[in-house]
Short mmCIF file of C-alpha atoms in Angstrom, two decimals:
data_model
loop_
_atom_site.label_atom_id
_atom_site.label_comp_id
_atom_site.label_asym_id
_atom_site.label_seq_id
_atom_site.Cartn_x
_atom_site.Cartn_y
_atom_site.Cartn_z
CA MET G 1491 36.24 24.91 1.10
CA SER G 1492 37.32 21.32 0.66
CA LEU G 1493 35.20 18.21 0.81
CA SER G 1494 36.78 14.77 0.84
CA ALA G 1495 34.85 11.86 -0.64
CA ARG G 1496 36.57 9.52 1.81
CA ARG G 1497 35.48 11.68 4.74
CA VAL G 1498 31.87 11.60 3.52
CA LEU G 1499 31.97 7.84 2.95
CA ALA G 1500 33.36 7.33 6.45
CA GLU G 1501 30.37 9.23 7.78
CA PHE G 1502 28.04 6.95 5.80
CA VAL G 1503 29.73 3.94 7.34
CA ALA G 1504 29.42 5.46 10.80
CA CYS G 1505 25.67 5.85 10.17
CA GLY G 1506 25.41 2.18 9.22
CA ILE G 1507 24.57 2.89 5.59
CA THR G 1508 24.63 -0.29 3.49
CA HIS G 1509 23.78 0.81 -0.07
CA ILE G 1510 24.41 3.90 -2.19
CA VAL G 1511 21.90 4.23 -5.01
CA TRP G 1512 23.44 6.64 -7.43
CA LEU G 1513 23.97 8.20 -10.79
CA PRO G 1514 27.27 10.04 -11.15
CA ASP G 1515 27.47 13.74 -11.94
CA SER G 1516 30.22 16.31 -12.16
CA GLU G 1517 30.27 16.93 -8.39
CA ALA G 1518 30.30 13.30 -7.27
CA GLY G 1519 32.02 11.59 -10.17
CA GLN G 1520 35.30 11.40 -8.27
CA MET G 1521 33.59 9.46 -5.50
CA TYR G 1522 33.12 6.32 -7.57
CA ARG G 1523 36.46 4.67 -6.91
CA ASP G 1524 36.26 5.42 -3.20
CA ILE G 1525 32.79 3.86 -2.98
CA VAL G 1526 33.98 0.73 -4.74
CA ASP G 1527 36.91 0.58 -2.32
CA THR G 1528 34.65 0.78 0.74
CA PRO G 1529 33.60 -2.78 1.56
CA GLN G 1530 30.80 -1.75 3.92
CA LEU G 1531 28.98 0.01 1.07
CA THR G 1532 27.27 -1.56 -1.92
CA LEU G 1533 26.94 0.62 -4.98
CA VAL G 1534 23.66 0.40 -6.91
CA PRO G 1535 24.04 2.31 -10.19
CA VAL G 1536 20.83 3.41 -11.90
CA ALA G 1537 20.06 4.21 -15.52
CA ARG G 1538 18.11 7.33 -14.53
CA GLU G 1539 17.59 9.15 -11.27
CA GLY G 1540 13.84 8.54 -11.28
CA GLU G 1541 14.54 4.94 -10.32
CA SER G 1542 16.68 5.81 -7.34
CA ILE G 1543 14.02 6.61 -4.73
CA ALA G 1544 12.04 3.49 -5.68
CA ILE G 1545 15.07 1.24 -5.40
CA ALA G 1546 15.91 2.82 -2.04
CA ALA G 1547 12.32 2.19 -0.95
CA GLY G 1548 12.66 -1.48 -1.82
CA LEU G 1549 15.98 -1.68 -0.01
CA LEU G 1550 14.37 -0.16 3.08
CA VAL G 1551 11.49 -2.61 2.94
CA GLY G 1552 14.07 -5.38 2.80
CA GLY G 1553 15.82 -4.08 5.91
CA ALA G 1554 18.82 -2.36 4.30
CA LYS G 1555 19.95 1.21 5.03
CA PRO G 1556 20.28 2.98 1.68
CA ILE G 1557 21.05 6.53 0.72
CA VAL G 1558 20.42 8.18 -2.64
CA GLN G 1559 23.31 10.11 -4.21
CA ILE G 1560 22.24 12.14 -7.25
CA GLN G 1561 22.46 15.65 -8.65
CA SER G 1562 19.80 18.26 -7.96
CA THR G 1563 18.61 17.87 -11.54
CA GLY G 1564 18.05 14.19 -10.84
CA PHE G 1565 16.03 15.09 -7.79
CA TYR G 1566 13.65 17.00 -10.04
CA GLU G 1567 13.48 13.91 -12.25
CA SER G 1568 12.65 11.84 -9.16
CA GLY G 1569 9.69 13.99 -8.18
CA ASP G 1570 6.89 11.45 -8.45
CA SER G 1571 8.65 8.75 -6.48
CA THR G 1572 9.80 11.29 -3.87
CA ARG G 1573 6.16 12.26 -3.47
CA GLY G 1574 4.45 8.90 -3.86
CA LEU G 1575 6.97 6.78 -1.96
CA ALA G 1576 9.36 8.72 0.25
CA ILE G 1577 6.87 11.32 1.47
CA ASP G 1578 3.53 9.50 1.30
CA LEU G 1579 4.90 6.31 2.88
CA GLY G 1580 7.12 8.19 5.33
CA LEU G 1581 10.35 6.51 4.26
CA PRO G 1582 13.50 7.72 6.08
CA ILE G 1583 15.63 8.15 2.98
CA LEU G 1584 18.71 10.35 3.13
CA LEU G 1585 19.04 12.27 -0.13
CA MET G 1586 22.58 13.34 -0.94
CA LEU G 1587 21.95 15.98 -3.59
CA ASP G 1588 24.77 17.58 -5.49
CA TYR G 1589 23.89 21.27 -5.59
CA ARG G 1590 24.68 22.13 -9.20
CA GLY G 1591 25.31 25.85 -9.61
CA TRP G 1592 25.65 26.67 -5.91
CA LYS G 1593 27.78 29.74 -5.14
CA GLU G 1594 29.06 30.95 -1.81
CA ASP G 1595 28.65 34.60 -2.79
CA GLY G 1596 26.39 36.27 -5.27
CA PRO G 1597 23.03 35.26 -6.72
CA LEU G 1598 22.41 31.77 -8.01
CA THR G 1599 21.96 31.94 -11.78
CA ASP G 1600 21.52 28.24 -12.62
CA SER G 1601 17.87 27.17 -12.35
CA ALA G 1602 19.12 23.77 -11.15
CA ALA G 1603 20.40 25.67 -8.10
CA TYR G 1604 17.88 28.39 -7.39
CA PHE G 1605 14.87 26.09 -7.54
CA LEU G 1606 16.36 23.47 -5.24
CA GLU G 1607 15.85 24.82 -1.74
CA PRO G 1608 12.41 26.34 -2.49
CA THR G 1609 11.34 22.97 -3.92
CA LEU G 1610 12.57 21.09 -0.86
CA ASP G 1611 10.84 23.63 1.39
CA THR G 1612 7.59 23.30 -0.53
CA TRP G 1613 7.71 19.54 -0.16
CA GLY G 1614 8.57 19.77 3.53
CA ILE G 1615 11.93 18.07 3.15
CA PRO G 1616 14.49 19.36 5.69
CA HIS G 1617 17.91 20.06 4.22
CA TYR G 1618 21.48 20.79 5.23
CA LEU G 1619 24.31 22.31 3.20
CA ILE G 1620 27.82 20.86 3.22
CA VAL G 1621 30.80 22.47 1.50
CA ASP G 1622 33.70 21.51 3.77
CA ASP G 1623 35.01 18.53 5.72
CA CYS G 1624 34.31 20.27 8.99
CA GLU G 1625 30.58 20.09 8.19
CA VAL G 1626 30.40 16.40 7.35
CA ASP G 1627 28.86 15.50 10.71
CA ARG G 1628 25.68 17.09 9.36
CA ILE G 1629 25.21 13.85 7.45
CA SER G 1630 24.70 11.96 10.70
CA VAL G 1631 22.39 14.71 11.95
CA ALA G 1632 20.34 14.49 8.77
CA TYR G 1633 20.27 10.70 8.82
CA ARG G 1634 19.01 10.64 12.41
CA GLU G 1635 16.41 13.26 11.57
CA ALA G 1636 15.14 11.13 8.70
CA GLN G 1637 14.69 8.18 11.06
CA GLU G 1638 13.00 10.28 13.73
CA ARG G 1639 10.62 12.18 11.48
CA GLY G 1640 9.85 9.21 9.25
CA GLY G 1641 10.52 10.88 5.94
CA PRO G 1642 13.22 12.06 3.59
CA VAL G 1643 15.92 14.53 4.60
CA ALA G 1644 18.36 16.07 2.14
CA VAL G 1645 22.04 16.96 2.39
CA LEU G 1646 23.10 19.41 -0.29
CA ILE G 1647 26.66 19.16 -1.54
CA GLY G 1648 27.83 22.58 -2.71
CA VAL G 1649 31.28 21.65 -4.01
CA GLU G 1650 32.95 18.91 -5.98
CA TYR G 1651 34.33 16.06 -3.93
CA GLU G 1652 38.10 15.72 -3.69
CA MET M 1125 -3.84 -15.27 -25.25
CA PHE M 1126 -5.73 -15.52 -22.00
CA PRO M 1127 -7.05 -13.03 -19.44
CA SER M 1128 -4.49 -11.66 -17.04
CA ILE M 1129 -6.51 -12.92 -14.09
CA GLU M 1130 -5.78 -16.46 -15.27
CA ALA M 1131 -2.10 -15.68 -15.28
CA ILE M 1132 -2.43 -14.28 -11.77
CA ARG M 1133 -4.16 -17.47 -10.65
CA ALA M 1134 -1.39 -19.59 -12.15
CA ILE M 1135 1.33 -17.55 -10.50
CA ALA M 1136 -0.51 -17.53 -7.17
CA ALA M 1137 -0.99 -21.28 -7.30
CA ALA M 1138 2.71 -21.87 -7.84
CA ARG M 1139 3.92 -19.22 -5.42
CA THR M 1140 5.09 -20.37 -2.01
CA ASP M 1141 6.87 -17.80 0.17
CA GLN M 1142 8.00 -15.28 -2.45
CA VAL M 1143 7.44 -11.57 -1.88
CA VAL M 1144 5.09 -10.26 -4.57
CA VAL M 1145 5.35 -6.66 -5.82
CA THR M 1146 2.30 -5.56 -7.81
CA THR M 1147 1.26 -2.35 -9.54
CA MET M 1148 -1.88 -0.94 -11.14
CA THR M 1149 -4.17 -3.73 -12.47
CA SER M 1150 -2.15 -6.53 -10.91
CA ILE M 1151 -2.76 -5.05 -7.45
CA PHE M 1152 -6.48 -5.65 -7.69
CA GLU M 1153 -6.22 -8.98 -9.45
CA TRP M 1154 -3.74 -10.30 -6.89
CA ASP M 1155 -6.02 -9.11 -4.10
CA ALA M 1156 -8.99 -10.80 -5.77
CA VAL M 1157 -7.17 -14.11 -6.15
CA VAL M 1158 -5.06 -14.24 -2.99
CA GLY M 1159 -6.79 -11.89 -0.53
CA ASP M 1160 -4.96 -10.89 2.63
CA ASP M 1161 -1.26 -11.45 2.03
CA ARG M 1162 1.50 -10.21 4.34
CA ARG M 1163 4.13 -10.76 1.66
CA HIS M 1164 2.28 -8.70 -0.95
CA LEU M 1165 3.72 -5.23 -1.61
CA PRO M 1166 1.18 -3.24 -3.68
CA LEU M 1167 2.68 -0.18 -5.31
CA ILE M 1168 -0.26 2.16 -5.55
CA GLY M 1169 1.11 5.68 -5.39
CA CYS M 1170 3.81 5.67 -7.99
CA MET M 1171 3.07 4.15 -11.38
CA SER M 1172 6.04 2.61 -13.20
CA LYS M 1173 8.27 1.96 -10.23
CA ALA M 1174 7.34 -1.65 -9.40
CA SER M 1175 10.43 -3.02 -11.12
CA SER M 1176 12.67 -0.63 -9.19
CA VAL M 1177 11.08 -1.36 -5.82
CA ALA M 1178 11.28 -5.09 -6.52
CA LEU M 1179 14.95 -4.72 -7.37
CA GLY M 1180 15.57 -2.95 -4.06
CA VAL M 1181 13.85 -5.71 -2.09
CA ALA M 1182 15.76 -8.37 -4.02
CA LEU M 1183 19.10 -6.69 -3.34
CA ALA M 1184 18.37 -6.16 0.34
CA ARG M 1185 17.22 -9.74 0.83
CA PRO M 1186 19.10 -12.12 -1.46
CA ASP M 1187 17.68 -14.97 0.61
CA VAL M 1188 14.11 -14.04 -0.42
CA GLU M 1189 12.61 -14.64 -3.85
CA VAL M 1190 10.80 -11.63 -5.32
CA LEU M 1191 8.10 -11.71 -8.00
CA CYS M 1192 7.35 -8.42 -9.77
CA LEU M 1193 3.98 -8.35 -11.55
CA ASP M 1194 4.41 -5.39 -13.87
CA GLY M 1195 2.36 -3.90 -16.68
CA ASP M 1196 3.66 -3.00 -20.12
CA GLY M 1197 2.42 0.59 -19.78
CA SER M 1198 4.09 0.90 -16.40
CA LEU M 1199 7.34 -0.62 -17.57
CA LEU M 1200 7.40 1.64 -20.60
CA MET M 1201 7.52 4.60 -18.20
CA ASN M 1202 10.57 3.16 -16.48
CA LEU M 1203 12.27 1.25 -19.27
CA GLY M 1204 15.73 2.13 -18.03
CA SER M 1205 15.04 -0.03 -15.00
CA LEU M 1206 15.63 -3.07 -17.21
CA ALA M 1207 19.23 -1.99 -17.70
CA THR M 1208 19.57 -1.23 -14.00
CA ILE M 1209 18.24 -4.70 -13.13
CA ALA M 1210 20.49 -6.31 -15.71
CA GLN M 1211 23.47 -4.50 -14.20
CA ALA M 1212 22.58 -5.60 -10.67
CA ALA M 1213 21.77 -9.12 -11.93
CA PRO M 1214 19.83 -10.28 -8.87
CA LYS M 1215 19.37 -14.04 -8.86
CA ASN M 1216 16.18 -13.86 -6.81
CA LEU M 1217 13.98 -11.64 -8.97
CA VAL M 1218 11.41 -12.80 -11.52
CA HIS M 1219 9.93 -9.94 -13.52
CA PHE M 1220 6.57 -10.67 -15.13
CA VAL M 1221 5.26 -8.16 -17.67
CA PHE M 1222 1.56 -8.24 -18.52
CA GLU M 1223 1.44 -7.06 -22.07
CA ASN M 1224 -2.09 -5.97 -22.91
CA ARG M 1225 -0.85 -2.95 -24.92
CA VAL M 1226 -3.30 -0.60 -23.24
CA TYR M 1227 -3.64 1.50 -20.11
CA ASN M 1228 -6.23 -0.76 -18.55
CA ILE M 1229 -6.74 1.24 -15.38
CA THR M 1230 -7.71 4.42 -17.24
CA GLY M 1231 -10.12 2.78 -19.65
CA GLY M 1232 -8.08 0.85 -22.18
CA GLN M 1233 -6.37 3.59 -24.17
CA ARG M 1234 -3.58 2.22 -26.35
CA ARG M 1235 -0.10 2.68 -25.04
CA CYS M 1236 2.71 3.89 -27.30
CA ARG M 1237 4.35 1.18 -29.32
CA ALA M 1238 6.55 1.00 -32.35
CA PRO M 1239 5.20 -0.79 -35.45
CA ALA M 1240 7.86 -3.46 -35.16
CA ARG M 1241 7.02 -4.04 -31.50
CA SER M 1242 10.49 -2.93 -30.57
CA THR M 1243 9.19 -1.98 -27.14
CA SER M 1244 8.15 -5.55 -26.42
CA LEU M 1245 10.26 -8.16 -24.69
CA VAL M 1246 8.95 -11.11 -26.69
CA SER M 1247 8.35 -11.86 -30.32
CA PRO M 1248 4.80 -12.01 -31.67
CA ALA M 1249 5.21 -15.56 -32.99
CA PRO M 1250 2.21 -17.58 -31.80
CA SER M 1251 4.02 -20.87 -31.36
CA GLY M 1252 7.44 -22.39 -30.82
CA SER M 1253 10.03 -21.53 -28.21
CA PRO M 1254 10.12 -18.05 -26.66
CA GLU M 1255 11.87 -15.51 -28.81
CA PRO M 1256 13.33 -12.48 -27.07
CA THR M 1257 13.18 -9.25 -29.04
CA PRO M 1258 16.29 -7.13 -29.56
CA LEU M 1259 15.22 -5.10 -26.54
CA ALA M 1260 15.21 -8.14 -24.27
CA ARG M 1261 18.51 -9.35 -25.69
CA TRP M 1262 20.05 -5.92 -25.24
CA MET M 1263 18.98 -5.92 -21.61
CA ASN M 1264 20.25 -9.48 -21.17
CA PHE M 1265 16.84 -10.73 -20.08
CA ARG M 1266 15.98 -14.37 -20.48
CA VAL M 1267 12.40 -14.66 -21.67
CA CYS M 1268 10.67 -17.61 -20.08
CA CYS M 1269 7.10 -17.14 -21.24
CA ARG M 1270 5.12 -15.26 -23.80
CA ARG M 1271 1.70 -14.19 -24.83
CA SER M 1272 0.43 -17.65 -25.74
CA SER M 1273 2.02 -19.36 -22.76
CA PRO M 1274 -0.36 -21.64 -20.91
CA PRO M 1275 -0.71 -21.06 -17.18
CA ALA M 1276 1.46 -24.10 -16.51
CA VAL M 1277 4.41 -22.33 -18.08
CA LEU M 1278 3.84 -19.34 -15.84
CA SER M 1279 3.81 -21.64 -12.85
CA SER M 1280 7.08 -23.14 -13.94
CA SER M 1281 8.57 -19.64 -14.10
CA VAL M 1282 7.67 -19.08 -10.46
CA CYS M 1283 9.14 -22.44 -9.54
CA ALA M 1284 12.21 -21.76 -11.66
CA SER M 1285 13.20 -19.04 -9.26
CA LYS M 1286 13.97 -21.79 -6.76
CA ARG M 1287 16.36 -23.66 -9.02
CA PRO M 1288 20.05 -22.91 -8.47
CA GLY M 1289 21.75 -21.50 -11.52
CA HIS M 1290 18.54 -20.60 -13.30
CA SER M 1291 18.22 -17.14 -14.74
CA ARG M 1292 15.68 -15.57 -12.41
CA ARG M 1293 14.67 -12.80 -14.76
CA SER M 1294 11.77 -13.48 -17.05
CA SER M 1295 8.86 -11.85 -18.75
CA MET M 1296 5.48 -12.73 -20.04
CA ALA M 1297 2.64 -11.14 -21.90
CA GLY M 1298 -0.83 -11.78 -20.60
#
């Protein structure tokens, strides 16, 4: 399994993404320099993940095409704005969620991991798992699905970016 | 000090084509003063996030001025957004904070506050020039108005957003 930050960012660009609203974590921390070096993408750092959905909502209202890049723990922190904005207003926000504690084999032991997919399912948020470069086209699939369904769709990143 | 509805009237009178983001009490007061308004974005379903939504709109549309009419209770729930806004430094966002020190929409219960008013953006001094608190200075906010500001000063804050080179971030207490 190998996931390149540059490959993921290229997929964002192909989707027409304009802004990445983010808070770094151990999985995505290496992506920072590559984001800054991608002129098509504007980085919007947040102080806490709970702001990220709301900022993305404002960007959408203004006509931009944002994604949110945070850890699964930050998604839990963002619960009220995911509910009150992304879901209730039907905002097509792509959530790039770093899947802390994900394992290919064996049971998930980190609550940040084993609550994630059941939570997304409960909230009716479709989700896709990515752990390798050959799966990166799922980002475009998820992005299109968000536009078509009029609501958030999540891409779960199971490994650290390279 | 004057009622927040007077502040709303002053802001509405000075406002031209700015997008207005409201939350909680300011939603209803803006509706009462302005009525139907296609450039009004009321944030009903998610208390505390008006400043974040306003930032998003301001970043997406740097050609559009954005006025955020926030409450002190709401802002206190999303205080980190001040640092996020300071980092992004949008030149087209004016952030008004109505500081009534209570949760008005649930019946006027007092909000949390430190004895030294360290959670306020402005000093309690009743006269003289605006005095940012350490919090406002830390967040690099320029305070344009304060609790005793007459409506004319609020109007000038709205107009100030049109002046090149002016710091477009401000606060007030109503």
